[in-house]
Amino acid sequence: MLNVIDTPDPDFMQEEEITLFSDSVGKWIDEHAPPEEVQSWIANSTVPRELWNKAGEAGLLGLSMPEEDGGMGGDYRHEVVLMRQLGWKGADHFGISLHNAIVAPYIWHYGTQEQKERWLPRLLTGELVGAIAMTEPGAGSDLQGIKTTAIKSGNGYVVNGSKTFITNGQLANFIIVVAKTDPAAGAKGTSLIVVETDGAEGFERGRNLHKIGMEGNDTSELFFNDVKVPGENIIGGGEGMGFIQLMQQLPQERLNIAIQGVAAAERGLSETLAYVKQRKAFGKTVLDFQNTQFKLAEVKTKLTVAKVFCDHCIGLHLKGQLDAVTASMAKYWVTDIQGETLDEMLQLHGGYGYMNEYPIAQLYKDARVQRIYGGTNEIMKVLIARSL
Ligand SMILES: Cc1cc2nc3c(=O)[nH]c(=O)nc-3n(C[C@H](O)[C@H](O)[C@H](O)COP(=O)(O)OP(=O)(O)OC[C@H]3O[C@@H](n4cnc5c(N)ncnc54)[C@H](O)[C@@H]3O)c2cc1C
């Protein structure tokens, strides 16, 4: 555990079961995702496929999946622990939190009993790797503008369209596709349909996109050309519920991003402190300069405030009270703070901060996307402004 932020965790995160779980997740990451392993993910632009199965064996998939659905019976705190440990240890290129805390919940929240039985056990073992495909080349922020269709044909659906920027896109074989089941009906004609891609004719993966950061995570184009999907694959069983389901789940996705942002910036502060304590200039350490102390005092303050706000949001979410506006505030403000503080911390490394081999360089690059995905920070402000 990093101890760069002194403010104690809220009581609900200090329960013994949660702290013990945190220690065991930390050990798992040390064993399966040490820094040299993360470097190989970056070199290959993806994690090894078997890492998903290993995570399944360790019980890390489906952490908050209800016990009655075969899950671990944990709750959102367990997902928080996983996200924080991955961030603290620099292993957050592994897209496990997307699988656990974004994709799988659509099934246990809205899936029919038959869908839960068909998919959840395989999402739990890593046999299925999850992704969610909303964004298209022509529609990102304006999700209502998507063109992908899932049109009824006999007992099933035929899916056509292109998606882009899809996280886990090279390895995922369980893809929740946002598609129009009734293109004339706008938001009400949108559904979430699962495409199991193993052996799916007409499904193609495009490029594993070359990114400026988060390089160890696969992000892809996906193409659907007359892909036949069983009628039972519409999440919830009925057409037209896609937008409502997305709107209900996006607050958790946005809180996830904020939590990941704080954890990554905490790691940045820990790395920066270690660096400025040993780097010498003008016969002193860099930390001896008052400018460095003031900058790091600002960073520590900002990260403390960010963490406390995230903790507040986690508390609300555990009670089922996290609304879309508050989650948007967390996503936009915390990721802005993440970018701002990591920029300051890179500066304190001088030229070494610009070298890829230094963790601060990776953290700086990785932070940039946080203000873009999950809804851009501008869209977060649009949502907040509606509440004024
Ligand atoms: C690494 C990475 C991973 C991703 N993973 C996924 C994933 O797993 N699944 C998925 O579906 N998508 C994913 N995305 C896509 C991401 O969610 C979109 O890129 C994002 O929503 C923005 O959409 P866009 O890129 O089309 O930008 P656009 O919507 O074209 O926006 C361009 C600019 O215009 C601004 N803008 C747009 N509308 C407004 C408005 N109303 N008011 C003010 N400003 C506005 C935006 O804020 C932005 O600055 C990922 C993206 C990246 C980079």
PDB file of N, CA and C in Angstrom, residues 89-160:
ATOM      1  N   LYS A  89       0.384  -0.303  -8.545  1.00  0.00           N
ATOM      2  CA  LYS A  89       1.503  -1.154  -8.982  1.00  0.00           C
ATOM      3  C   LYS A  89       1.819  -1.002 -10.461  1.00  0.00           C
ATOM      4  N   GLY A  90       1.148  -0.068 -11.114  1.00  0.00           N
ATOM      5  CA  GLY A  90       1.472   0.194 -12.520  1.00  0.00           C
ATOM      6  C   GLY A  90       1.062  -0.936 -13.446  1.00  0.00           C
ATOM      7  N   ALA A  91       0.002  -1.690 -13.068  1.00  0.00           N
ATOM      8  CA  ALA A  91      -0.439  -2.819 -13.892  1.00  0.00           C
ATOM      9  C   ALA A  91      -1.822  -2.553 -14.498  1.00  0.00           C
ATOM     10  N   ASP A  92      -2.181  -1.279 -14.572  1.00  0.00           N
ATOM     11  CA  ASP A  92      -3.553  -0.951 -14.982  1.00  0.00           C
ATOM     12  C   ASP A  92      -3.774  -0.989 -16.494  1.00  0.00           C
ATOM     13  N   HIS A  93      -2.785  -1.467 -17.253  1.00  0.00           N
ATOM     14  CA  HIS A  93      -3.051  -1.698 -18.673  1.00  0.00           C
ATOM     15  C   HIS A  93      -3.897  -2.969 -18.864  1.00  0.00           C
ATOM     16  N   PHE A  94      -3.959  -3.791 -17.844  1.00  0.00           N
ATOM     17  CA  PHE A  94      -4.780  -5.010 -17.899  1.00  0.00           C
ATOM     18  C   PHE A  94      -6.255  -4.582 -17.762  1.00  0.00           C
ATOM     19  N   GLY A  95      -7.053  -4.845 -18.818  1.00  0.00           N
ATOM     20  CA  GLY A  95      -8.432  -4.324 -18.848  1.00  0.00           C
ATOM     21  C   GLY A  95      -9.431  -5.107 -18.037  1.00  0.00           C
ATOM     22  N   ILE A  96      -9.012  -5.603 -16.881  1.00  0.00           N
ATOM     23  CA  ILE A  96      -9.866  -6.462 -16.056  1.00  0.00           C
ATOM     24  C   ILE A  96     -11.027  -5.679 -15.428  1.00  0.00           C
ATOM     25  N   SER A  97     -10.786  -4.413 -15.095  1.00  0.00           N
ATOM     26  CA  SER A  97     -11.856  -3.662 -14.449  1.00  0.00           C
ATOM     27  C   SER A  97     -12.977  -3.346 -15.426  1.00  0.00           C
ATOM     28  N   LEU A  98     -12.649  -3.238 -16.702  1.00  0.00           N
ATOM     29  CA  LEU A  98     -13.696  -3.050 -17.712  1.00  0.00           C
ATOM     30  C   LEU A  98     -14.568  -4.312 -17.777  1.00  0.00           C
ATOM     31  N   HIS A  99     -13.913  -5.461 -17.782  1.00  0.00           N
ATOM     32  CA  HIS A  99     -14.615  -6.749 -17.813  1.00  0.00           C
ATOM     33  C   HIS A  99     -15.520  -6.901 -16.574  1.00  0.00           C
ATOM     34  N   ASN A 100     -14.938  -6.605 -15.404  1.00  0.00           N
ATOM     35  CA  ASN A 100     -15.607  -6.844 -14.120  1.00  0.00           C
ATOM     36  C   ASN A 100     -16.658  -5.819 -13.763  1.00  0.00           C
ATOM     37  N   ALA A 101     -16.266  -4.548 -13.936  1.00  0.00           N
ATOM     38  CA  ALA A 101     -17.073  -3.482 -13.337  1.00  0.00           C
ATOM     39  C   ALA A 101     -17.805  -2.656 -14.392  1.00  0.00           C
ATOM     40  N   ILE A 102     -17.723  -3.079 -15.665  1.00  0.00           N
ATOM     41  CA  ILE A 102     -18.516  -2.410 -16.704  1.00  0.00           C
ATOM     42  C   ILE A 102     -19.309  -3.456 -17.495  1.00  0.00           C
ATOM     43  N   VAL A 103     -18.617  -4.463 -18.037  1.00  0.00           N
ATOM     44  CA  VAL A 103     -19.300  -5.408 -18.942  1.00  0.00           C
ATOM     45  C   VAL A 103     -20.209  -6.383 -18.171  1.00  0.00           C
ATOM     46  N   ALA A 104     -19.619  -7.138 -17.240  1.00  0.00           N
ATOM     47  CA  ALA A 104     -20.399  -8.185 -16.550  1.00  0.00           C
ATOM     48  C   ALA A 104     -21.644  -7.642 -15.833  1.00  0.00           C
ATOM     49  N   PRO A 105     -21.585  -6.439 -15.215  1.00  0.00           N
ATOM     50  CA  PRO A 105     -22.797  -5.955 -14.532  1.00  0.00           C
ATOM     51  C   PRO A 105     -24.017  -5.811 -15.445  1.00  0.00           C
ATOM     52  N   TYR A 106     -23.800  -5.560 -16.749  1.00  0.00           N
ATOM     53  CA  TYR A 106     -24.969  -5.488 -17.639  1.00  0.00           C
ATOM     54  C   TYR A 106     -25.724  -6.811 -17.614  1.00  0.00           C
ATOM     55  N   ILE A 107     -24.978  -7.901 -17.469  1.00  0.00           N
ATOM     56  CA  ILE A 107     -25.647  -9.204 -17.503  1.00  0.00           C
ATOM     57  C   ILE A 107     -26.347  -9.478 -16.173  1.00  0.00           C
ATOM     58  N   TRP A 108     -25.655  -9.239 -15.048  1.00  0.00           N
ATOM     59  CA  TRP A 108     -26.365  -9.605 -13.812  1.00  0.00           C
ATOM     60  C   TRP A 108     -27.437  -8.583 -13.439  1.00  0.00           C
ATOM     61  N   HIS A 109     -27.309  -7.343 -13.920  1.00  0.00           N
ATOM     62  CA  HIS A 109     -28.382  -6.378 -13.635  1.00  0.00           C
ATOM     63  C   HIS A 109     -29.602  -6.597 -14.530  1.00  0.00           C
ATOM     64  N   TYR A 110     -29.351  -6.837 -15.827  1.00  0.00           N
ATOM     65  CA  TYR A 110     -30.477  -6.818 -16.775  1.00  0.00           C
ATOM     66  C   TYR A 110     -30.723  -8.143 -17.471  1.00  0.00           C
ATOM     67  N   GLY A 111     -29.766  -9.078 -17.390  1.00  0.00           N
ATOM     68  CA  GLY A 111     -29.884 -10.322 -18.146  1.00  0.00           C
ATOM     69  C   GLY A 111     -31.077 -11.157 -17.686  1.00  0.00           C
ATOM     70  N   THR A 112     -31.612 -11.938 -18.617  1.00  0.00           N
ATOM     71  CA  THR A 112     -32.649 -12.904 -18.235  1.00  0.00           C
ATOM     72  C   THR A 112     -31.954 -14.024 -17.451  1.00  0.00           C
ATOM     73  N   GLN A 113     -32.736 -14.852 -16.771  1.00  0.00           N
ATOM     74  CA  GLN A 113     -32.150 -15.965 -16.030  1.00  0.00           C
ATOM     75  C   GLN A 113     -31.320 -16.841 -16.975  1.00  0.00           C
ATOM     76  N   GLU A 114     -31.872 -17.070 -18.154  1.00  0.00           N
ATOM     77  CA  GLU A 114     -31.174 -17.923 -19.134  1.00  0.00           C
ATOM     78  C   GLU A 114     -29.848 -17.284 -19.533  1.00  0.00           C
ATOM     79  N   GLN A 115     -29.825 -15.964 -19.736  1.00  0.00           N
ATOM     80  CA  GLN A 115     -28.577 -15.276 -20.117  1.00  0.00           C
ATOM     81  C   GLN A 115     -27.553 -15.345 -18.990  1.00  0.00           C
ATOM     82  N   LYS A 116     -28.024 -15.153 -17.772  1.00  0.00           N
ATOM     83  CA  LYS A 116     -27.090 -15.227 -16.630  1.00  0.00           C
ATOM     84  C   LYS A 116     -26.437 -16.604 -16.578  1.00  0.00           C
ATOM     85  N   GLU A 117     -27.286 -17.650 -16.737  1.00  0.00           N
ATOM     86  CA  GLU A 117     -26.744 -19.013 -16.644  1.00  0.00           C
ATOM     87  C   GLU A 117     -25.809 -19.316 -17.812  1.00  0.00           C
ATOM     88  N   ARG A 118     -26.109 -18.738 -18.967  1.00  0.00           N
ATOM     89  CA  ARG A 118     -25.302 -19.018 -20.162  1.00  0.00           C
ATOM     90  C   ARG A 118     -23.952 -18.300 -20.097  1.00  0.00           C
ATOM     91  N   TRP A 119     -23.939 -17.062 -19.568  1.00  0.00           N
ATOM     92  CA  TRP A 119     -22.725 -16.263 -19.711  1.00  0.00           C
ATOM     93  C   TRP A 119     -21.909 -16.041 -18.425  1.00  0.00           C
ATOM     94  N   LEU A 120     -22.616 -15.858 -17.302  1.00  0.00           N
ATOM     95  CA  LEU A 120     -21.850 -15.440 -16.119  1.00  0.00           C
ATOM     96  C   LEU A 120     -20.767 -16.439 -15.714  1.00  0.00           C
ATOM     97  N   PRO A 121     -21.053 -17.756 -15.709  1.00  0.00           N
ATOM     98  CA  PRO A 121     -19.985 -18.679 -15.283  1.00  0.00           C
ATOM     99  C   PRO A 121     -18.744 -18.562 -16.168  1.00  0.00           C
ATOM    100  N   ARG A 122     -18.953 -18.309 -17.465  1.00  0.00           N
ATOM    101  CA  ARG A 122     -17.797 -18.223 -18.371  1.00  0.00           C
ATOM    102  C   ARG A 122     -17.096 -16.864 -18.282  1.00  0.00           C
ATOM    103  N   LEU A 123     -17.835 -15.834 -17.850  1.00  0.00           N
ATOM    104  CA  LEU A 123     -17.176 -14.539 -17.600  1.00  0.00           C
ATOM    105  C   LEU A 123     -16.332 -14.617 -16.330  1.00  0.00           C
ATOM    106  N   LEU A 124     -16.731 -15.524 -15.456  1.00  0.00           N
ATOM    107  CA  LEU A 124     -16.044 -15.692 -14.173  1.00  0.00           C
ATOM    108  C   LEU A 124     -14.715 -16.440 -14.310  1.00  0.00           C
ATOM    109  N   THR A 125     -14.630 -17.335 -15.265  1.00  0.00           N
ATOM    110  CA  THR A 125     -13.410 -18.134 -15.390  1.00  0.00           C
ATOM    111  C   THR A 125     -12.397 -17.500 -16.344  1.00  0.00           C
ATOM    112  N   GLY A 126     -12.853 -16.541 -17.151  1.00  0.00           N
ATOM    113  CA  GLY A 126     -11.948 -15.987 -18.160  1.00  0.00           C
ATOM    114  C   GLY A 126     -12.085 -16.689 -19.503  1.00  0.00           C
ATOM    115  N   GLU A 127     -12.991 -17.682 -19.576  1.00  0.00           N
ATOM    116  CA  GLU A 127     -13.264 -18.290 -20.885  1.00  0.00           C
ATOM    117  C   GLU A 127     -13.817 -17.208 -21.816  1.00  0.00           C
ATOM    118  N   LEU A 128     -14.640 -16.320 -21.238  1.00  0.00           N
ATOM    119  CA  LEU A 128     -15.116 -15.167 -21.998  1.00  0.00           C
ATOM    120  C   LEU A 128     -14.380 -13.927 -21.504  1.00  0.00           C
ATOM    121  N   VAL A 129     -13.879 -13.133 -22.453  1.00  0.00           N
ATOM    122  CA  VAL A 129     -13.272 -11.839 -22.123  1.00  0.00           C
ATOM    123  C   VAL A 129     -14.211 -10.769 -22.666  1.00  0.00           C
ATOM    124  N   GLY A 130     -14.566  -9.823 -21.794  1.00  0.00           N
ATOM    125  CA  GLY A 130     -15.603  -8.870 -22.155  1.00  0.00           C
ATOM    126  C   GLY A 130     -15.097  -7.569 -22.753  1.00  0.00           C
ATOM    127  N   ALA A 131     -15.951  -6.999 -23.615  1.00  0.00           N
ATOM    128  CA  ALA A 131     -15.736  -5.642 -24.146  1.00  0.00           C
ATOM    129  C   ALA A 131     -17.106  -5.030 -24.351  1.00  0.00           C
ATOM    130  N   ILE A 132     -17.141  -3.700 -24.426  1.00  0.00           N
ATOM    131  CA  ILE A 132     -18.398  -3.034 -24.772  1.00  0.00           C
ATOM    132  C   ILE A 132     -18.136  -2.090 -25.932  1.00  0.00           C
ATOM    133  N   ALA A 133     -18.939  -2.242 -26.976  1.00  0.00           N
ATOM    134  CA  ALA A 133     -18.697  -1.502 -28.220  1.00  0.00           C
ATOM    135  C   ALA A 133     -19.808  -0.499 -28.457  1.00  0.00           C
ATOM    136  N   MET A 134     -19.530   0.727 -28.027  1.00  0.00           N
ATOM    137  CA  MET A 134     -20.473   1.829 -28.257  1.00  0.00           C
ATOM    138  C   MET A 134     -19.981   2.673 -29.424  1.00  0.00           C
ATOM    139  N   THR A 135     -18.723   3.124 -29.319  1.00  0.00           N
ATOM    140  CA  THR A 135     -18.194   4.133 -30.234  1.00  0.00           C
ATOM    141  C   THR A 135     -18.024   3.605 -31.655  1.00  0.00           C
ATOM    142  N   GLU A 136     -18.329   4.489 -32.613  1.00  0.00           N
ATOM    143  CA  GLU A 136     -18.161   4.167 -34.041  1.00  0.00           C
ATOM    144  C   GLU A 136     -17.290   5.239 -34.689  1.00  0.00           C
ATOM    145  N   PRO A 137     -16.776   4.963 -35.882  1.00  0.00           N
ATOM    146  CA  PRO A 137     -15.957   5.993 -36.534  1.00  0.00           C
ATOM    147  C   PRO A 137     -16.704   7.327 -36.643  1.00  0.00           C
ATOM    148  N   GLY A 138     -18.021   7.285 -36.840  1.00  0.00           N
ATOM    149  CA  GLY A 138     -18.768   8.538 -37.027  1.00  0.00           C
ATOM    150  C   GLY A 138     -19.543   8.998 -35.810  1.00  0.00           C
ATOM    151  N   ALA A 139     -19.451   8.302 -34.674  1.00  0.00           N
ATOM    152  CA  ALA A 139     -20.255   8.686 -33.502  1.00  0.00           C
ATOM    153  C   ALA A 139     -19.605   8.231 -32.204  1.00  0.00           C
ATOM    154  N   GLY A 140     -19.189   9.233 -31.400  1.00  0.00           N
ATOM    155  CA  GLY A 140     -18.597   8.922 -30.096  1.00  0.00           C
ATOM    156  C   GLY A 140     -19.434   9.565 -29.003  1.00  0.00           C
ATOM    157  N   SER A 141     -19.210  10.880 -28.811  1.00  0.00           N
ATOM    158  CA  SER A 141     -19.986  11.586 -27.785  1.00  0.00           C
ATOM    159  C   SER A 141     -21.475  11.505 -28.084  1.00  0.00           C
ATOM    160  N   ASP A 142     -21.804  11.627 -29.357  1.00  0.00           N
ATOM    161  CA  ASP A 142     -23.219  11.639 -29.764  1.00  0.00           C
ATOM    162  C   ASP A 142     -23.656  10.206 -30.052  1.00  0.00           C
ATOM    163  N   LEU A 143     -23.870   9.472 -28.980  1.00  0.00           N
ATOM    164  CA  LEU A 143     -24.133   8.035 -29.095  1.00  0.00           C
ATOM    165  C   LEU A 143     -25.416   7.735 -29.868  1.00  0.00           C
ATOM    166  N   GLN A 144     -26.318   8.702 -29.847  1.00  0.00           N
ATOM    167  CA  GLN A 144     -27.568   8.460 -30.584  1.00  0.00           C
ATOM    168  C   GLN A 144     -27.330   8.404 -32.086  1.00  0.00           C
ATOM    169  N   GLY A 145     -26.151   8.887 -32.504  1.00  0.00           N
ATOM    170  CA  GLY A 145     -25.839   8.916 -33.939  1.00  0.00           C
ATOM    171  C   GLY A 145     -25.235   7.614 -34.463  1.00  0.00           C
ATOM    172  N   ILE A 146     -25.245   6.557 -33.645  1.00  0.00           N
ATOM    173  CA  ILE A 146     -24.620   5.306 -34.116  1.00  0.00           C
ATOM    174  C   ILE A 146     -25.401   4.721 -35.295  1.00  0.00           C
ATOM    175  N   LYS A 147     -24.662   4.000 -36.138  1.00  0.00           N
ATOM    176  CA  LYS A 147     -25.272   3.449 -37.361  1.00  0.00           C
ATOM    177  C   LYS A 147     -25.386   1.917 -37.323  1.00  0.00           C
ATOM    178  N   THR A 148     -24.702   1.297 -36.365  1.00  0.00           N
ATOM    179  CA  THR A 148     -24.742  -0.178 -36.311  1.00  0.00           C
ATOM    180  C   THR A 148     -26.177  -0.648 -36.080  1.00  0.00           C
ATOM    181  N   THR A 149     -26.568  -1.654 -36.849  1.00  0.00           N
ATOM    182  CA  THR A 149     -27.935  -2.161 -36.713  1.00  0.00           C
ATOM    183  C   THR A 149     -27.911  -3.639 -36.300  1.00  0.00           C
ATOM    184  N   ALA A 150     -28.976  -4.036 -35.615  1.00  0.00           N
ATOM    185  CA  ALA A 150     -29.232  -5.464 -35.317  1.00  0.00           C
ATOM    186  C   ALA A 150     -30.684  -5.668 -35.731  1.00  0.00           C
ATOM    187  N   ILE A 151     -30.858  -6.227 -36.908  1.00  0.00           N
ATOM    188  CA  ILE A 151     -32.209  -6.323 -37.478  1.00  0.00           C
ATOM    189  C   ILE A 151     -32.726  -7.750 -37.357  1.00  0.00           C
ATOM    190  N   LYS A 152     -33.966  -7.848 -36.894  1.00  0.00           N
ATOM    191  CA  LYS A 152     -34.599  -9.157 -36.670  1.00  0.00           C
ATOM    192  C   LYS A 152     -34.655  -9.929 -37.989  1.00  0.00           C
ATOM    193  N   SER A 153     -34.287 -11.207 -37.904  1.00  0.00           N
ATOM    194  CA  SER A 153     -34.344 -12.050 -39.098  1.00  0.00           C
ATOM    195  C   SER A 153     -34.602 -13.478 -38.616  1.00  0.00           C
ATOM    196  N   GLY A 154     -35.777 -13.985 -38.895  1.00  0.00           N
ATOM    197  CA  GLY A 154     -36.155 -15.305 -38.375  1.00  0.00           C
ATOM    198  C   GLY A 154     -36.163 -15.266 -36.858  1.00  0.00           C
ATOM    199  N   ASN A 155     -35.470 -16.229 -36.220  1.00  0.00           N
ATOM    200  CA  ASN A 155     -35.434 -16.268 -34.754  1.00  0.00           C
ATOM    201  C   ASN A 155     -34.306 -15.422 -34.174  1.00  0.00           C
ATOM    202  N   GLY A 156     -33.506 -14.829 -35.048  1.00  0.00           N
ATOM    203  CA  GLY A 156     -32.345 -14.113 -34.518  1.00  0.00           C
ATOM    204  C   GLY A 156     -32.235 -12.700 -35.050  1.00  0.00           C
ATOM    205  N   TYR A 157     -31.000 -12.180 -34.998  1.00  0.00           N
ATOM    206  CA  TYR A 157     -30.718 -10.824 -35.476  1.00  0.00           C
ATOM    207  C   TYR A 157     -29.510 -10.895 -36.402  1.00  0.00           C
ATOM    208  N   VAL A 158     -29.457  -9.909 -37.314  1.00  0.00           N
ATOM    209  CA  VAL A 158     -28.277  -9.781 -38.165  1.00  0.00           C
ATOM    210  C   VAL A 158     -27.642  -8.433 -37.847  1.00  0.00           C
ATOM    211  N   VAL A 159     -26.371  -8.485 -37.435  1.00  0.00           N
ATOM    212  CA  VAL A 159     -25.685  -7.264 -36.998  1.00  0.00           C
ATOM    213  C   VAL A 159     -24.769  -6.761 -38.113  1.00  0.00           C
ATOM    214  N   ASN A 160     -24.879  -5.449 -38.389  1.00  0.00           N
ATOM    215  CA  ASN A 160     -24.027  -4.802 -39.382  1.00  0.00           C
ATOM    216  C   ASN A 160     -23.521  -3.479 -38.833  1.00  0.00           C
TER     217      ASN A 160
END
